[in-house]
């Protein structure tokens, strides 16, 4: 369990200006699937060009991620925010509409348990789009409080994100259920 007393839940609604905020909070390492998320965002941006992907955390993959973002011309939409205090992270959660966590098994068989950042995000009412990986399916009920897709699949990840961005009622329903979970 995670402490909940400091986490304020709100039902997420679409931004009026089309500037969706999708957040991921993690150590910048391969098993977090951040490169997959960056590739998925390319597809999301085709429909929602003002969307923002905000990545909170530091780690050894930072330079590689910056390079991937720049090579794809996504610097206006994808932001590496670095390490954030708990207060700063909660502000990111409060301003976001979705939490993404596309974990994947690495070449050396490293894999995820149940990410605390994902649980905290859900407690604030953020619906989750994540992968069917490690302990994530124990925490996210597919179709209820989030959507789960196969690992290393940017197309399915983008489709899941877009299904929430394009359906206000589904977003609100999953937001309420994420906070309840």
Short mmCIF file of N, CA and C in Angstrom, two decimals:
data_model
loop_
_atom_site.label_atom_id
_atom_site.label_comp_id
_atom_site.label_asym_id
_atom_site.label_seq_id
_atom_site.Cartn_x
_atom_site.Cartn_y
_atom_site.Cartn_z
N UNK A 1 0.82 -1.20 0.00
CA UNK A 1 0.00 0.00 0.00
C UNK A 1 0.86 1.26 0.00
N UNK A 2 0.26 2.32 -0.50
CA UNK A 2 0.95 3.61 -0.50
C UNK A 2 0.16 4.57 0.38
N UNK A 3 0.82 5.56 0.98
CA UNK A 3 0.09 6.55 1.77
C UNK A 3 -0.83 7.37 0.86
N UNK A 4 -2.05 7.59 1.28
CA UNK A 4 -3.02 8.28 0.44
C UNK A 4 -3.41 9.66 0.96
N UNK A 5 -3.11 9.97 2.21
CA UNK A 5 -3.63 11.19 2.82
C UNK A 5 -3.23 12.47 2.08
N UNK A 6 -2.12 12.47 1.39
CA UNK A 6 -1.65 13.67 0.69
C UNK A 6 -2.08 13.70 -0.78
N UNK A 7 -2.84 12.69 -1.22
CA UNK A 7 -3.22 12.59 -2.63
C UNK A 7 -4.66 13.03 -2.82
N UNK A 8 -4.86 14.07 -3.58
CA UNK A 8 -6.18 14.63 -3.84
C UNK A 8 -6.72 14.10 -5.17
N UNK A 9 -7.87 13.44 -5.14
CA UNK A 9 -8.45 12.88 -6.36
C UNK A 9 -9.39 13.88 -7.02
N UNK A 10 -9.26 14.01 -8.33
CA UNK A 10 -10.19 14.80 -9.13
C UNK A 10 -10.52 14.04 -10.40
N UNK A 11 -11.74 14.22 -10.86
CA UNK A 11 -12.16 13.58 -12.10
C UNK A 11 -11.58 14.36 -13.26
N UNK A 12 -10.93 13.65 -14.17
CA UNK A 12 -10.28 14.30 -15.30
C UNK A 12 -11.27 14.57 -16.42
N UNK A 13 -11.11 15.74 -17.01
CA UNK A 13 -11.92 16.16 -18.15
C UNK A 13 -10.98 16.65 -19.24
N UNK A 14 -11.45 16.68 -20.48
CA UNK A 14 -10.58 17.15 -21.57
C UNK A 14 -10.21 18.62 -21.40
N UNK A 15 -9.02 19.00 -21.81
CA UNK A 15 -8.64 20.42 -21.76
C UNK A 15 -9.40 21.18 -22.85
N UNK A 16 -9.86 22.36 -22.52
CA UNK A 16 -10.62 23.15 -23.49
C UNK A 16 -9.79 23.57 -24.70
N UNK A 17 -8.49 23.73 -24.51
CA UNK A 17 -7.62 24.23 -25.58
C UNK A 17 -6.94 23.11 -26.38
N UNK A 18 -7.26 21.85 -26.09
CA UNK A 18 -6.64 20.73 -26.82
C UNK A 18 -5.24 20.39 -26.36
N UNK A 19 -4.76 21.05 -25.31
CA UNK A 19 -3.41 20.78 -24.80
C UNK A 19 -3.45 19.67 -23.74
N UNK A 20 -3.69 18.47 -24.22
CA UNK A 20 -3.70 17.31 -23.34
C UNK A 20 -2.35 17.20 -22.66
N UNK A 21 -2.35 16.77 -21.41
CA UNK A 21 -1.11 16.53 -20.67
C UNK A 21 -1.08 15.07 -20.25
N UNK A 22 -0.09 14.38 -20.77
CA UNK A 22 0.13 12.98 -20.46
C UNK A 22 1.43 12.93 -19.68
N UNK A 23 1.42 12.26 -18.54
CA UNK A 23 2.59 12.26 -17.67
C UNK A 23 3.08 10.83 -17.43
N UNK A 24 4.39 10.71 -17.28
CA UNK A 24 5.03 9.48 -16.84
C UNK A 24 6.05 9.88 -15.80
N UNK A 25 6.09 9.15 -14.69
CA UNK A 25 7.05 9.43 -13.63
C UNK A 25 7.81 8.14 -13.34
N UNK A 26 9.14 8.19 -13.53
CA UNK A 26 9.93 6.98 -13.36
C UNK A 26 11.41 7.31 -13.47
N UNK A 27 12.20 6.32 -13.15
CA UNK A 27 13.64 6.40 -13.42
C UNK A 27 13.81 6.20 -14.92
N UNK A 28 14.69 6.92 -15.54
CA UNK A 28 14.89 6.85 -16.99
C UNK A 28 15.80 5.68 -17.33
N UNK A 29 15.17 4.51 -17.37
CA UNK A 29 15.88 3.25 -17.66
C UNK A 29 15.05 2.46 -18.68
N UNK A 30 15.70 1.52 -19.39
CA UNK A 30 15.01 0.82 -20.48
C UNK A 30 13.71 0.13 -20.10
N UNK A 31 13.61 -0.50 -18.91
CA UNK A 31 12.40 -1.26 -18.59
C UNK A 31 11.16 -0.38 -18.45
N UNK A 32 11.31 0.93 -18.39
CA UNK A 32 10.17 1.83 -18.25
C UNK A 32 9.47 2.10 -19.59
N UNK A 33 10.08 1.69 -20.71
CA UNK A 33 9.42 1.79 -22.01
C UNK A 33 9.24 3.21 -22.54
N UNK A 34 10.08 4.11 -22.13
CA UNK A 34 9.91 5.52 -22.51
C UNK A 34 10.10 5.72 -24.01
N UNK A 35 11.03 5.01 -24.63
CA UNK A 35 11.19 5.14 -26.09
C UNK A 35 9.94 4.68 -26.82
N UNK A 36 9.28 3.65 -26.32
CA UNK A 36 8.01 3.21 -26.90
C UNK A 36 6.96 4.31 -26.76
N UNK A 37 6.93 4.96 -25.61
CA UNK A 37 5.96 6.05 -25.39
C UNK A 37 6.24 7.22 -26.33
N UNK A 38 7.50 7.53 -26.55
CA UNK A 38 7.86 8.62 -27.47
C UNK A 38 7.36 8.30 -28.88
N UNK A 39 7.57 7.07 -29.32
CA UNK A 39 7.08 6.66 -30.64
C UNK A 39 5.56 6.73 -30.71
N UNK A 40 4.88 6.33 -29.65
CA UNK A 40 3.42 6.40 -29.61
C UNK A 40 2.94 7.85 -29.68
N UNK A 41 3.67 8.74 -29.04
CA UNK A 41 3.27 10.15 -29.04
C UNK A 41 3.30 10.75 -30.44
N UNK A 42 4.19 10.27 -31.29
CA UNK A 42 4.19 10.75 -32.68
C UNK A 42 2.81 10.55 -33.30
N UNK A 43 2.20 9.40 -33.04
CA UNK A 43 0.88 9.09 -33.59
C UNK A 43 -0.21 9.91 -32.90
N UNK A 44 -0.09 10.09 -31.61
CA UNK A 44 -1.06 10.90 -30.86
C UNK A 44 -1.05 12.33 -31.38
N UNK A 45 0.13 12.85 -31.63
CA UNK A 45 0.26 14.24 -32.07
C UNK A 45 -0.33 14.48 -33.46
N UNK A 46 -0.47 13.45 -34.25
CA UNK A 46 -1.12 13.60 -35.55
C UNK A 46 -2.58 14.01 -35.38
N UNK A 47 -3.22 13.55 -34.30
CA UNK A 47 -4.61 13.91 -34.02
C UNK A 47 -4.73 15.08 -33.05
N UNK A 48 -3.80 15.17 -32.12
CA UNK A 48 -3.83 16.20 -31.08
C UNK A 48 -2.49 16.93 -31.06
N UNK A 49 -2.25 17.86 -32.00
CA UNK A 49 -0.93 18.48 -32.13
C UNK A 49 -0.49 19.34 -30.95
N UNK A 50 -1.41 19.70 -30.06
CA UNK A 50 -1.03 20.49 -28.88
C UNK A 50 -0.76 19.62 -27.65
N UNK A 51 -0.90 18.31 -27.77
CA UNK A 51 -0.69 17.42 -26.62
C UNK A 51 0.74 17.54 -26.11
N UNK A 52 0.88 17.33 -24.81
CA UNK A 52 2.18 17.41 -24.16
C UNK A 52 2.43 16.10 -23.41
N UNK A 53 3.64 15.55 -23.57
CA UNK A 53 4.06 14.37 -22.82
C UNK A 53 5.14 14.84 -21.88
N UNK A 54 4.89 14.71 -20.59
CA UNK A 54 5.79 15.23 -19.57
C UNK A 54 6.39 14.05 -18.80
N UNK A 55 7.69 13.90 -18.92
CA UNK A 55 8.40 12.77 -18.33
C UNK A 55 9.15 13.27 -17.10
N UNK A 56 8.78 12.74 -15.94
CA UNK A 56 9.36 13.17 -14.67
C UNK A 56 10.34 12.11 -14.19
N UNK A 57 11.58 12.49 -14.03
CA UNK A 57 12.58 11.56 -13.53
C UNK A 57 13.94 11.78 -14.17
N UNK A 58 14.93 11.10 -13.62
CA UNK A 58 16.28 11.14 -14.15
C UNK A 58 16.79 9.71 -14.28
N UNK A 59 17.90 9.55 -14.97
CA UNK A 59 18.49 8.22 -15.08
C UNK A 59 19.41 8.12 -16.26
N UNK A 60 20.03 6.95 -16.43
CA UNK A 60 21.06 6.77 -17.44
C UNK A 60 20.58 6.88 -18.88
N UNK A 61 19.29 6.80 -19.14
CA UNK A 61 18.79 6.89 -20.51
C UNK A 61 18.48 8.33 -20.95
N UNK A 62 18.73 9.29 -20.09
CA UNK A 62 18.33 10.67 -20.37
C UNK A 62 18.88 11.20 -21.69
N UNK A 63 20.15 11.04 -21.95
CA UNK A 63 20.73 11.57 -23.19
C UNK A 63 20.12 10.88 -24.41
N UNK A 64 19.94 9.58 -24.34
CA UNK A 64 19.34 8.83 -25.45
C UNK A 64 17.90 9.29 -25.71
N UNK A 65 17.16 9.57 -24.65
CA UNK A 65 15.78 10.04 -24.79
C UNK A 65 15.74 11.44 -25.41
N UNK A 66 16.62 12.32 -24.93
CA UNK A 66 16.69 13.68 -25.51
C UNK A 66 16.98 13.61 -27.01
N UNK A 67 17.91 12.74 -27.37
CA UNK A 67 18.27 12.58 -28.77
C UNK A 67 17.08 12.07 -29.59
N UNK A 68 16.36 11.09 -29.07
CA UNK A 68 15.19 10.55 -29.78
C UNK A 68 14.11 11.61 -29.96
N UNK A 69 13.91 12.42 -28.94
CA UNK A 69 12.91 13.49 -29.01
C UNK A 69 13.30 14.51 -30.07
N UNK A 70 14.56 14.91 -30.05
CA UNK A 70 15.04 15.91 -31.02
C UNK A 70 15.02 15.36 -32.45
N UNK A 71 15.48 14.12 -32.64
CA UNK A 71 15.50 13.51 -33.98
C UNK A 71 14.10 13.43 -34.59
N UNK A 72 13.10 13.24 -33.75
CA UNK A 72 11.72 13.14 -34.24
C UNK A 72 11.04 14.50 -34.33
N UNK A 73 11.74 15.56 -33.95
CA UNK A 73 11.17 16.90 -34.00
C UNK A 73 10.03 17.11 -33.00
N UNK A 74 10.16 16.50 -31.83
CA UNK A 74 9.08 16.53 -30.84
C UNK A 74 9.40 17.39 -29.61
N UNK A 75 10.41 18.22 -29.70
CA UNK A 75 10.84 19.01 -28.54
C UNK A 75 9.78 19.97 -28.02
N UNK A 76 8.84 20.36 -28.87
CA UNK A 76 7.77 21.26 -28.42
C UNK A 76 6.69 20.51 -27.64
N UNK A 77 6.65 19.18 -27.78
CA UNK A 77 5.56 18.40 -27.19
C UNK A 77 6.00 17.40 -26.13
N UNK A 78 7.27 17.03 -26.13
CA UNK A 78 7.75 16.05 -25.16
C UNK A 78 8.84 16.71 -24.32
N UNK A 79 8.64 16.66 -23.00
CA UNK A 79 9.53 17.38 -22.08
C UNK A 79 10.09 16.44 -21.02
N UNK A 80 11.40 16.42 -20.89
CA UNK A 80 12.06 15.71 -19.80
C UNK A 80 12.23 16.70 -18.66
N UNK A 81 11.50 16.50 -17.59
CA UNK A 81 11.46 17.48 -16.50
C UNK A 81 12.50 17.24 -15.42
N UNK A 82 13.17 16.08 -15.46
CA UNK A 82 14.15 15.78 -14.43
C UNK A 82 13.49 15.32 -13.15
N UNK A 83 14.30 15.26 -12.10
CA UNK A 83 13.79 14.84 -10.80
C UNK A 83 12.89 15.92 -10.24
N UNK A 84 11.75 15.53 -9.69
CA UNK A 84 10.81 16.46 -9.09
C UNK A 84 10.57 16.08 -7.63
N UNK A 85 10.38 17.09 -6.80
CA UNK A 85 9.98 16.83 -5.41
C UNK A 85 8.58 16.24 -5.42
N UNK A 86 8.15 15.68 -4.31
CA UNK A 86 6.80 15.11 -4.22
C UNK A 86 5.76 16.19 -4.51
N UNK A 87 5.97 17.38 -4.00
CA UNK A 87 5.04 18.49 -4.24
C UNK A 87 4.97 18.84 -5.73
N UNK A 88 6.12 18.92 -6.39
CA UNK A 88 6.15 19.22 -7.82
C UNK A 88 5.49 18.11 -8.63
N UNK A 89 5.75 16.86 -8.25
CA UNK A 89 5.15 15.73 -8.96
C UNK A 89 3.63 15.75 -8.82
N UNK A 90 3.13 16.04 -7.64
CA UNK A 90 1.68 16.10 -7.45
C UNK A 90 1.06 17.22 -8.28
N UNK A 91 1.79 18.31 -8.50
CA UNK A 91 1.30 19.39 -9.38
C UNK A 91 1.22 18.89 -10.82
N UNK A 92 2.22 18.10 -11.23
CA UNK A 92 2.18 17.51 -12.58
C UNK A 92 0.97 16.60 -12.72
N UNK A 93 0.74 15.76 -11.73
CA UNK A 93 -0.43 14.88 -11.76
C UNK A 93 -1.72 15.69 -11.84
N UNK A 94 -1.81 16.75 -11.04
CA UNK A 94 -3.03 17.56 -10.99
C UNK A 94 -3.32 18.24 -12.31
N UNK A 95 -2.30 18.56 -13.08
CA UNK A 95 -2.51 19.26 -14.35
C UNK A 95 -2.63 18.31 -15.54
N UNK A 96 -2.48 17.01 -15.30
CA UNK A 96 -2.51 16.02 -16.38
C UNK A 96 -3.91 15.40 -16.51
N UNK A 97 -4.12 14.78 -17.66
CA UNK A 97 -5.35 14.03 -17.90
C UNK A 97 -5.11 12.52 -17.94
N UNK A 98 -3.88 12.10 -18.22
CA UNK A 98 -3.55 10.68 -18.34
C UNK A 98 -2.17 10.39 -17.78
N UNK A 99 -2.00 9.16 -17.29
CA UNK A 99 -0.71 8.67 -16.85
C UNK A 99 -0.34 7.49 -17.74
N UNK A 100 0.86 7.48 -18.25
CA UNK A 100 1.31 6.39 -19.12
C UNK A 100 2.48 5.68 -18.46
N UNK A 101 2.49 4.35 -18.57
CA UNK A 101 3.59 3.57 -18.00
C UNK A 101 3.79 2.29 -18.83
N UNK A 102 4.46 2.40 -19.98
CA UNK A 102 4.59 1.27 -20.90
C UNK A 102 5.80 0.37 -20.61
N UNK A 103 5.86 -0.18 -19.41
CA UNK A 103 7.00 -1.01 -19.02
C UNK A 103 7.18 -2.19 -19.97
N UNK A 104 8.43 -2.66 -20.03
CA UNK A 104 8.76 -3.79 -20.91
C UNK A 104 9.94 -4.57 -20.35
N UNK A 105 10.00 -5.84 -20.67
CA UNK A 105 11.13 -6.68 -20.27
C UNK A 105 12.32 -6.28 -21.12
N UNK A 106 13.46 -6.09 -20.48
CA UNK A 106 14.67 -5.68 -21.20
C UNK A 106 15.44 -6.91 -21.70
N UNK A 107 16.48 -6.63 -22.47
CA UNK A 107 17.32 -7.71 -23.01
C UNK A 107 17.93 -8.57 -21.91
N UNK A 108 18.20 -7.97 -20.75
CA UNK A 108 18.77 -8.74 -19.64
C UNK A 108 17.70 -9.23 -18.66
N UNK A 109 16.44 -9.28 -19.14
CA UNK A 109 15.29 -9.83 -18.40
C UNK A 109 14.88 -9.01 -17.18
N UNK A 110 15.26 -7.74 -17.15
CA UNK A 110 14.81 -6.86 -16.07
C UNK A 110 13.34 -6.53 -16.32
N UNK A 111 12.51 -6.58 -15.26
CA UNK A 111 11.12 -6.23 -15.43
C UNK A 111 10.56 -5.53 -14.20
N UNK A 112 9.41 -4.95 -14.39
CA UNK A 112 8.72 -4.12 -13.40
C UNK A 112 7.95 -4.95 -12.40
N UNK A 113 7.77 -4.40 -11.21
CA UNK A 113 6.82 -4.93 -10.25
C UNK A 113 5.53 -4.15 -10.42
N UNK A 114 5.04 -3.57 -9.33
CA UNK A 114 3.90 -2.66 -9.39
C UNK A 114 4.46 -1.27 -9.12
N UNK A 115 4.48 -0.39 -10.11
CA UNK A 115 5.10 0.94 -9.94
C UNK A 115 4.33 1.83 -8.96
N UNK A 116 5.02 2.31 -7.93
CA UNK A 116 4.39 3.21 -6.97
C UNK A 116 3.90 4.49 -7.63
N UNK A 117 4.66 5.01 -8.59
CA UNK A 117 4.24 6.25 -9.25
C UNK A 117 2.89 6.05 -9.94
N UNK A 118 2.67 4.88 -10.50
CA UNK A 118 1.40 4.58 -11.16
C UNK A 118 0.27 4.53 -10.14
N UNK A 119 0.52 3.91 -8.99
CA UNK A 119 -0.50 3.84 -7.95
C UNK A 119 -0.84 5.23 -7.42
N UNK A 120 0.17 6.05 -7.22
CA UNK A 120 -0.08 7.42 -6.75
C UNK A 120 -0.87 8.21 -7.79
N UNK A 121 -0.52 8.06 -9.06
CA UNK A 121 -1.23 8.76 -10.12
C UNK A 121 -2.69 8.33 -10.15
N UNK A 122 -2.93 7.03 -10.03
CA UNK A 122 -4.32 6.54 -10.01
C UNK A 122 -5.08 7.13 -8.82
N UNK A 123 -4.44 7.21 -7.67
CA UNK A 123 -5.09 7.75 -6.48
C UNK A 123 -5.52 9.20 -6.68
N UNK A 124 -4.84 9.93 -7.58
CA UNK A 124 -5.22 11.31 -7.86
C UNK A 124 -6.32 11.40 -8.92
N UNK A 125 -6.72 10.25 -9.46
CA UNK A 125 -7.76 10.22 -10.48
C UNK A 125 -7.25 10.14 -11.90
N UNK A 126 -5.97 9.89 -12.07
CA UNK A 126 -5.43 9.76 -13.43
C UNK A 126 -5.68 8.36 -13.97
N UNK A 127 -6.40 8.24 -15.09
CA UNK A 127 -6.50 6.93 -15.74
C UNK A 127 -5.12 6.55 -16.25
N UNK A 128 -4.87 5.25 -16.30
CA UNK A 128 -3.56 4.73 -16.68
C UNK A 128 -3.64 4.03 -18.03
N UNK A 129 -2.65 4.30 -18.87
CA UNK A 129 -2.43 3.51 -20.07
C UNK A 129 -1.05 2.88 -19.87
N UNK A 130 -1.05 1.56 -19.77
CA UNK A 130 0.19 0.84 -19.44
C UNK A 130 0.24 -0.47 -20.22
N UNK A 131 1.25 -1.26 -19.90
CA UNK A 131 1.43 -2.52 -20.61
C UNK A 131 1.04 -3.71 -19.73
N UNK A 132 0.77 -4.81 -20.39
CA UNK A 132 0.49 -6.08 -19.72
C UNK A 132 1.84 -6.66 -19.33
N UNK A 133 2.37 -6.15 -18.25
CA UNK A 133 3.76 -6.41 -17.89
C UNK A 133 3.89 -6.53 -16.37
N UNK A 134 4.70 -7.46 -15.92
CA UNK A 134 5.03 -7.58 -14.51
C UNK A 134 3.79 -7.51 -13.63
N UNK A 135 3.85 -6.66 -12.61
CA UNK A 135 2.74 -6.53 -11.66
C UNK A 135 1.69 -5.52 -12.07
N UNK A 136 1.85 -4.87 -13.20
CA UNK A 136 0.90 -3.82 -13.60
C UNK A 136 -0.53 -4.35 -13.70
N UNK A 137 -0.79 -5.52 -14.32
CA UNK A 137 -2.17 -6.01 -14.40
C UNK A 137 -2.81 -6.31 -13.04
N UNK A 138 -2.00 -6.44 -11.99
CA UNK A 138 -2.54 -6.61 -10.65
C UNK A 138 -3.15 -5.32 -10.13
N UNK A 139 -2.68 -4.18 -10.65
CA UNK A 139 -3.14 -2.88 -10.16
C UNK A 139 -4.11 -2.19 -11.10
N UNK A 140 -4.04 -2.48 -12.38
CA UNK A 140 -4.88 -1.82 -13.38
C UNK A 140 -5.86 -2.83 -13.96
N UNK A 141 -7.15 -2.54 -13.81
CA UNK A 141 -8.19 -3.39 -14.39
C UNK A 141 -8.49 -2.86 -15.79
N UNK A 142 -8.04 -3.60 -16.79
CA UNK A 142 -8.21 -3.16 -18.19
C UNK A 142 -9.68 -2.86 -18.49
N UNK A 143 -9.89 -1.66 -19.03
CA UNK A 143 -11.24 -1.25 -19.40
C UNK A 143 -12.03 -0.65 -18.25
N UNK A 144 -11.47 -0.68 -17.05
CA UNK A 144 -12.15 -0.12 -15.88
C UNK A 144 -11.48 1.18 -15.42
N UNK A 145 -10.23 1.04 -14.93
CA UNK A 145 -9.51 2.22 -14.43
C UNK A 145 -8.29 2.55 -15.28
N UNK A 146 -8.17 1.84 -16.39
CA UNK A 146 -7.08 2.09 -17.31
C UNK A 146 -7.14 1.13 -18.48
N UNK A 147 -6.15 1.24 -19.34
CA UNK A 147 -6.07 0.38 -20.51
C UNK A 147 -4.69 -0.26 -20.54
N UNK A 148 -4.65 -1.55 -20.85
CA UNK A 148 -3.40 -2.29 -20.92
C UNK A 148 -3.18 -2.77 -22.34
N UNK A 149 -1.95 -2.62 -22.80
CA UNK A 149 -1.59 -3.03 -24.17
C UNK A 149 -0.35 -3.92 -24.11
N UNK A 150 -0.05 -4.62 -25.19
CA UNK A 150 1.17 -5.44 -25.22
C UNK A 150 2.42 -4.57 -25.11
N UNK A 151 3.49 -5.16 -24.60
CA UNK A 151 4.78 -4.48 -24.48
C UNK A 151 5.36 -4.14 -25.85
N UNK A 152 6.18 -3.09 -25.86
CA UNK A 152 6.98 -2.71 -27.03
C UNK A 152 6.12 -2.54 -28.29
N UNK A 153 4.94 -1.96 -28.11
CA UNK A 153 4.01 -1.81 -29.22
C UNK A 153 3.49 -0.37 -29.26
N UNK A 154 4.24 0.54 -29.90
CA UNK A 154 3.82 1.94 -29.91
C UNK A 154 2.47 2.17 -30.60
N UNK A 155 2.13 1.33 -31.57
CA UNK A 155 0.85 1.50 -32.28
C UNK A 155 -0.32 1.23 -31.33
N UNK A 156 -0.26 0.14 -30.57
CA UNK A 156 -1.33 -0.17 -29.62
C UNK A 156 -1.35 0.84 -28.48
N UNK A 157 -0.19 1.29 -28.05
CA UNK A 157 -0.12 2.30 -26.99
C UNK A 157 -0.78 3.59 -27.46
N UNK A 158 -0.47 4.02 -28.68
CA UNK A 158 -1.08 5.23 -29.24
C UNK A 158 -2.58 5.06 -29.37
N UNK A 159 -3.03 3.90 -29.84
CA UNK A 159 -4.47 3.66 -30.00
C UNK A 159 -5.19 3.73 -28.65
N UNK A 160 -4.58 3.18 -27.60
CA UNK A 160 -5.18 3.25 -26.27
C UNK A 160 -5.24 4.69 -25.77
N UNK A 161 -4.17 5.43 -25.95
CA UNK A 161 -4.17 6.84 -25.55
C UNK A 161 -5.25 7.60 -26.30
N UNK A 162 -5.32 7.40 -27.60
CA UNK A 162 -6.30 8.11 -28.42
C UNK A 162 -7.73 7.72 -28.06
N UNK A 163 -7.95 6.48 -27.64
CA UNK A 163 -9.31 6.08 -27.26
C UNK A 163 -9.80 6.89 -26.06
N UNK A 164 -8.90 7.26 -25.17
CA UNK A 164 -9.28 8.11 -24.03
C UNK A 164 -9.34 9.59 -24.42
N UNK A 165 -8.42 10.03 -25.25
CA UNK A 165 -8.43 11.43 -25.68
C UNK A 165 -9.67 11.74 -26.52
N UNK A 166 -10.19 10.76 -27.20
CA UNK A 166 -11.33 10.98 -28.09
C UNK A 166 -12.68 10.62 -27.47
N UNK A 167 -12.70 10.27 -26.18
CA UNK A 167 -13.96 9.87 -25.55
C UNK A 167 -14.04 10.46 -24.15
N UNK A 168 -14.71 11.61 -24.05
CA UNK A 168 -14.81 12.33 -22.77
C UNK A 168 -15.44 11.48 -21.68
N UNK A 169 -16.48 10.73 -22.00
CA UNK A 169 -17.17 9.91 -21.00
C UNK A 169 -16.28 8.78 -20.49
N UNK A 170 -15.54 8.15 -21.39
CA UNK A 170 -14.63 7.08 -20.98
C UNK A 170 -13.52 7.64 -20.08
N UNK A 171 -12.99 8.80 -20.44
CA UNK A 171 -11.96 9.45 -19.63
C UNK A 171 -12.47 9.70 -18.22
N UNK A 172 -13.65 10.29 -18.08
CA UNK A 172 -14.21 10.60 -16.76
C UNK A 172 -14.51 9.34 -15.97
N UNK A 173 -15.06 8.34 -16.62
CA UNK A 173 -15.38 7.09 -15.94
C UNK A 173 -14.12 6.40 -15.42
N UNK A 174 -13.11 6.31 -16.26
CA UNK A 174 -11.87 5.67 -15.84
C UNK A 174 -11.15 6.50 -14.76
N UNK A 175 -11.30 7.80 -14.82
CA UNK A 175 -10.72 8.68 -13.80
C UNK A 175 -11.34 8.38 -12.44
N UNK A 176 -12.65 8.33 -12.38
CA UNK A 176 -13.33 8.02 -11.11
C UNK A 176 -12.92 6.65 -10.58
N UNK A 177 -12.87 5.68 -11.48
CA UNK A 177 -12.53 4.32 -11.06
C UNK A 177 -11.06 4.19 -10.67
N UNK A 178 -10.18 4.95 -11.31
CA UNK A 178 -8.76 4.93 -10.93
C UNK A 178 -8.60 5.43 -9.49
N UNK A 179 -9.28 6.51 -9.15
CA UNK A 179 -9.19 7.04 -7.79
C UNK A 179 -9.78 6.06 -6.78
N UNK A 180 -10.88 5.40 -7.15
CA UNK A 180 -11.49 4.42 -6.25
C UNK A 180 -10.59 3.20 -6.06
N UNK A 181 -9.89 2.81 -7.11
CA UNK A 181 -9.01 1.63 -7.02
C UNK A 181 -7.90 1.88 -6.02
#
